[in-house]
Structure formats: C-alpha cells, structure tokens
Tab-separated table of C-alpha atoms in Angstrom:
chain	number	residue	atom	x	y	z
A	41	SER	CA	-2.993	0.035	-62.721
A	42	SER	CA	1.191	0.850	-63.044
A	43	GLU	CA	0.946	3.209	-60.567
A	44	GLY	CA	-1.318	1.703	-58.298
A	45	ALA	CA	1.209	-1.569	-58.813
A	46	ALA	CA	3.895	0.220	-57.554
A	47	GLU	CA	2.113	2.399	-54.390
A	48	LEU	CA	1.686	-1.013	-52.701
A	49	PRO	CA	4.126	-2.390	-51.600
A	50	ALA	CA	5.222	1.694	-49.808
A	51	LEU	CA	1.222	1.205	-48.450
A	52	LEU	CA	2.367	-2.188	-47.265
A	53	TRP	CA	5.356	-0.863	-45.807
A	54	GLN	CA	3.441	2.305	-43.563
A	55	LEU	CA	0.829	-0.449	-42.419
A	56	GLY	CA	3.955	-2.755	-41.004
A	57	GLU	CA	4.618	0.550	-39.675
A	58	LEU	CA	1.644	1.465	-38.154
A	59	GLU	CA	1.311	-2.106	-36.782
A	60	GLY	CA	5.165	-1.873	-34.564
A	61	LYS	CA	3.546	1.621	-33.273
A	62	SER	CA	0.339	-0.417	-31.979
A	63	VAL	CA	1.029	-0.280	-28.645
A	64	TRP	CA	-2.365	1.514	-27.622
A	65	THR	CA	-5.508	-0.712	-27.018
A	66	ARG	CA	-6.975	2.029	-29.239
A	67	ASP	CA	-5.256	0.447	-32.075
A	68	TRP	CA	-6.958	-2.805	-31.314
A	69	ARG	CA	-10.998	-3.978	-31.839
A	70	GLU	CA	-11.619	-7.069	-29.392
A	71	ASN	CA	-14.228	-9.818	-30.844
A	72	ILE	CA	-14.936	-12.630	-29.682
A	73	ASP	CA	-15.262	-16.331	-31.459
A	74	PRO	CA	-18.594	-17.037	-32.412
A	75	ILE	CA	-17.691	-20.411	-32.796
A	76	TRP	CA	-15.396	-21.210	-29.923
A	77	GLY	CA	-16.004	-18.274	-27.654
A	78	GLN	CA	-12.048	-17.516	-28.204
A	79	ARG	CA	-11.239	-13.708	-27.164
A	80	TYR	CA	-9.424	-12.223	-30.035
A	81	PHE	CA	-8.328	-8.659	-31.243
A	82	VAL	CA	-7.014	-6.930	-34.493
A	83	ASN	CA	-5.787	-4.595	-36.019
A	84	LYS	CA	-7.235	-1.600	-36.949
A	85	TRP	CA	-4.004	-0.717	-39.354
A	86	SER	CA	-3.652	-4.323	-40.888
A	87	GLY	CA	-5.817	-6.669	-40.377
A	88	GLN	CA	-3.564	-8.418	-38.219
A	89	ILE	CA	-5.649	-10.976	-35.349
A	90	VAL	CA	-4.045	-11.895	-31.812
A	91	HIS	CA	-4.461	-13.275	-29.006
A	92	ARG	CA	-2.335	-12.449	-26.304
A	93	LEU	CA	-1.888	-8.172	-26.582
A	94	ALA	CA	0.648	-8.400	-24.085
A	95	ASN	CA	2.889	-10.040	-26.928
A	96	PHE	CA	2.702	-6.733	-28.590
A	97	GLY	CA	4.044	-4.441	-25.872
A	98	VAL	CA	0.535	-3.506	-25.622
A	99	ALA	CA	-0.226	-1.779	-22.146
A	100	CYS	CA	-3.646	-2.945	-20.544
A	101	PRO	CA	-5.624	-0.804	-18.926
A	102	ALA	CA	-6.647	-2.087	-15.668
A	103	VAL	CA	-8.296	-1.215	-12.357
A	104	ARG	CA	-7.019	-1.688	-8.743
A	105	PHE	CA	-9.777	-2.726	-6.225
A	106	THR	CA	-8.876	-2.703	-2.181
A	107	VAL	CA	-10.962	-3.700	0.728
A	108	TRP	CA	-9.411	-3.469	3.884
A	109	PHE	CA	-11.266	-6.415	6.684
A	110	SER	CA	-10.508	-5.958	11.129
A	111	ASN	CA	-9.677	-8.611	13.293
A	112	LEU	CA	-9.411	-10.955	10.280
A	113	SER	CA	-5.732	-12.497	10.408
A	114	PHE	CA	-4.086	-15.306	9.059
A	115	ALA	CA	-1.125	-15.795	11.945
A	116	GLY	CA	-3.421	-18.091	13.739
A	117	LEU	CA	-3.720	-20.821	10.894
A	118	ARG	CA	-0.057	-20.365	10.358
A	119	LYS	CA	0.714	-20.891	13.447
A	120	GLU	CA	-1.324	-24.176	13.993
A	121	LEU	CA	-1.110	-25.153	10.163
A	122	GLY	CA	2.404	-23.812	9.105
A	123	ASP	CA	3.096	-21.674	5.931
A	124	ALA	CA	2.681	-24.482	3.528
A	125	GLU	CA	-0.408	-25.298	4.305
A	126	VAL	CA	-1.970	-21.998	5.513
A	127	GLU	CA	-0.741	-20.658	1.871
A	128	GLN	CA	-2.442	-23.411	-0.024
A	129	ARG	CA	-5.391	-22.337	1.969
A	130	ILE	CA	-5.364	-18.791	1.118
A	131	LYS	CA	-4.976	-20.008	-2.758
A	132	ASN	CA	-8.076	-21.238	-2.080
A	133	ALA	CA	-9.709	-18.585	-1.095
A	134	GLU	CA	-8.613	-16.487	-3.298
A	135	ARG	CA	-10.225	-18.253	-6.326
A	136	VAL	CA	-13.568	-18.408	-4.420
A	137	LEU	CA	-12.817	-14.344	-4.201
A	138	VAL	CA	-11.804	-14.072	-7.808
A	139	LYS	CA	-15.189	-15.674	-8.996
A	140	GLN	CA	-17.287	-13.170	-6.606
A	141	VAL	CA	-15.454	-9.640	-7.574
A	142	SER	CA	-15.831	-10.637	-10.985
A	143	ALA	CA	-19.644	-10.754	-11.065
A	144	LEU	CA	-19.772	-7.701	-9.544
A	145	ALA	CA	-16.863	-5.861	-11.619
A	146	ASP	CA	-19.183	-7.760	-14.598
A	147	VAL	CA	-16.014	-9.287	-16.222
A	148	ASP	CA	-15.131	-12.158	-17.076
A	149	GLU	CA	-12.521	-13.835	-14.104
A	150	ASP	CA	-9.763	-14.011	-16.262
A	151	ARG	CA	-9.759	-11.119	-15.900
A	152	VAL	CA	-9.321	-10.469	-12.520
A	153	GLU	CA	-5.868	-11.161	-10.015
A	154	LEU	CA	-6.681	-11.277	-6.252
A	155	HIS	CA	-5.046	-11.397	-3.832
A	156	LEU	CA	-5.496	-11.949	0.395
A	157	LEU	CA	-2.544	-9.386	1.757
A	158	GLU	CA	-1.642	-9.083	5.266
A	159	ASP	CA	0.695	-6.472	6.336
A	160	GLU	CA	4.480	-6.388	3.933
A	161	GLY	CA	2.051	-9.215	2.247
A	162	GLU	CA	3.183	-7.669	-1.212
A	163	ALA	CA	6.214	-9.899	-0.697
A	164	ARG	CA	3.580	-12.419	-1.597
A	165	ALA	CA	2.189	-11.518	-4.270
A	166	GLY	CA	5.109	-10.291	-5.586
A	167	ASN	CA	6.530	-13.570	-6.706
A	168	ASN	CA	4.978	-12.755	-9.715
A	169	ASP	CA	6.975	-10.389	-11.495
A	170	ASP	CA	3.781	-9.329	-14.019
A	171	SER	CA	2.266	-8.501	-10.717
A	172	ALA	CA	0.406	-5.522	-10.894
A	173	LEU	CA	-0.247	-5.786	-7.248
A	174	ASP	CA	2.256	-4.460	-5.939
A	175	ASP	CA	2.451	-1.771	-3.294
A	176	SER	CA	5.983	-0.128	-3.494
A	177	SER	CA	3.964	3.341	-4.071
A	178	LEU	CA	1.230	3.438	-0.910
A	179	GLN	CA	1.973	5.011	2.198
A	180	GLN	CA	3.351	2.516	4.716
A	181	ALA	CA	-0.116	2.595	6.158
A	182	GLU	CA	-1.895	1.189	3.966
A	183	ARG	CA	0.766	-1.672	3.373
A	184	ASN	CA	-0.892	-2.686	6.687
A	185	GLY	CA	-3.778	-4.907	7.663
A	186	PHE	CA	-5.675	-7.625	6.229
A	187	ARG	CA	-6.964	-6.926	2.953
A	188	MET	CA	-8.417	-8.115	-0.590
A	189	VAL	CA	-6.254	-6.926	-3.739
A	190	ALA	CA	-7.499	-7.581	-6.696
A	191	VAL	CA	-6.661	-5.916	-10.683
A	192	ILE	CA	-9.155	-6.227	-13.209
A	193	ARG	CA	-7.725	-5.847	-16.354
A	194	ALA	CA	-9.587	-5.227	-19.750
A	195	PRO	CA	-8.917	-4.126	-23.000
A	196	GLY	CA	-9.963	-1.045	-24.937
A	197	ALA	CA	-13.640	0.073	-23.785
A	198	ARG	CA	-13.691	-2.632	-21.177
A	199	SER	CA	-12.321	-0.862	-18.347
A	200	SER	CA	-14.895	1.502	-18.124
A	201	TRP	CA	-16.953	-1.357	-18.074
A	202	ALA	CA	-15.456	-2.468	-14.968
A	203	SER	CA	-15.036	0.679	-13.149
A	204	ALA	CA	-18.386	1.973	-13.886
A	205	ALA	CA	-19.301	-1.356	-12.501
A	206	LEU	CA	-17.796	-0.687	-9.139
A	207	LYS	CA	-18.555	2.416	-8.872
A	208	GLN	CA	-21.999	1.988	-8.819
A	209	ALA	CA	-21.782	-0.779	-6.146
A	210	MET	CA	-20.740	1.220	-4.014
A	211	ALA	CA	-22.384	4.415	-4.552
A	212	ASP	CA	-24.800	3.150	-1.144
A	213	SER	CA	-21.630	2.844	1.009
A	214	ASP	CA	-24.028	0.685	3.559
A	215	ARG	CA	-24.751	-1.977	0.768
A	216	PHE	CA	-21.479	-2.236	-0.348
A	217	THR	CA	-19.907	-2.643	3.496
A	218	ARG	CA	-22.187	-5.412	3.765
A	219	HIS	CA	-22.213	-7.267	0.302
A	220	MET	CA	-18.131	-6.793	1.743
A	221	LEU	CA	-18.246	-8.718	4.636
A	222	VAL	CA	-20.985	-11.533	2.907
A	223	LEU	CA	-18.189	-12.273	0.376
A	224	ILE	CA	-14.889	-12.507	2.574
A	225	SER	CA	-17.750	-14.829	5.335
A	226	ASN	CA	-18.040	-17.051	2.396
A	227	THR	CA	-14.182	-17.709	2.108
A	228	PRO	CA	-12.820	-20.818	3.201
A	229	ASP	CA	-10.714	-20.705	6.412
A	230	TYR	CA	-12.228	-17.693	7.597
A	231	TYR	CA	-13.340	-18.490	11.579
A	232	PRO	CA	-10.275	-19.448	11.948
A	233	MET	CA	-9.200	-16.085	10.430
A	234	ARG	CA	-11.239	-14.143	12.976
A	235	ILE	CA	-8.498	-13.248	15.738
A	236	ASP	CA	-11.212	-12.203	18.415
A	237	PRO	CA	-13.917	-15.436	17.651
A	238	TYR	CA	-16.342	-13.364	19.796
A	239	ASP	CA	-15.506	-9.717	18.277
A	240	ASN	CA	-17.499	-9.103	14.357
A	241	VAL	CA	-15.746	-8.180	11.263
A	242	ALA	CA	-15.329	-5.274	9.771
A	243	MET	CA	-14.063	-3.753	6.947
A	244	VAL	CA	-11.995	-0.321	7.545
A	245	LYS	CA	-12.090	1.031	4.098
C-alpha cells in the first residue's frame, strides 16, 4: 500500500539507528558458516553480517584466569641465553599452553590470550595496546611471582561456557592442582626454568 511504502524509509532508518547502537553482545547472534567453518555474527535488528565484532565497538566478555607457581623463573635462562632468545622461548611455551588452556575452558584457541609473566611482567604483555592482561588494577603482591595469565574471550553465551568449564575444573582442588602442575611441566624449557633443580614446583594459588 501507499502507506506502507511511506513508512518503509522510516523503518529502515530506525533499524539503522538500532544497528549503530548495537554495542552489546546480546544484539548479535553468533553463527558458524557450515561450508567454510568461519565464525560470523548477525545483528538482530538489521540482519547485518560481520566477522569481527570489535569493528563495531562491541565489548567482548572475558574470563581472566591466573595461576601462580613457585620455584620457576626466567632469570637463569636470561643470564645464559640473553633476553632476545628467552623471549622467543617464552612465546614457544605460551603457544603450547594456549592449546591446553583452551581445551580446559572448552573454547577455540583463537579465543585465548595467554602470557607467562614474572614480577613486573605486565610491561611485557602490555606491548599490545589491545591486551586484556594489564595488571595495573591488581595489588602489588599479586603482580609478583611467576604466573600464567590467560584471558578467555567469548561473545554472547560462550563467555559463560568458559567460566563454567573452569569452575567445574577447579571444583576438585587437588585434581586441579595436579592438572596445572602437569600442564606447566610439559612446556619447553621447564627444567631450565627451575630455580632449585632439587626442589619441587608448586602451584601457589
């Protein structure tokens, strides 16, 4: 009808305005392309398809996961090999850990950002302006020591999957502690990182 035709531009304008304000994950629906397996998101108002929510300024929920270990340090390796070589070895260890942590959280590897840090190591992770590993909000004591820090990002409902899987794994504290020790012991250069080669590595918290 003529009335419907007159109202259509206004409706499109309203949908466009709602799309522009879609800065929450609840405004988007996540899907997987059945042929290519690529993740994409559909705006619930306009039907717009995008592949990166960050391009629309959508804040992505995240779960921060930190584990501290005793009797581990990069200092010995840095003294022997130099900073450049050690940084490369740390990155190799982080790539190994990402696979393990993503499996633990039941999310894809590309949703996990992980770093091995020591003492004021947040400066190292902070080289990336988009990093969610900034420790500046933590107490000084929490920014000290050898630790594995992982941020698990997941749009929409998947953020609850990540936290639920982690909570389930941590419910049995003894089993979780053993799992973390096995996980860190399987990283490259684990033995050279031990401060006292005759003492055990423990999960502090």
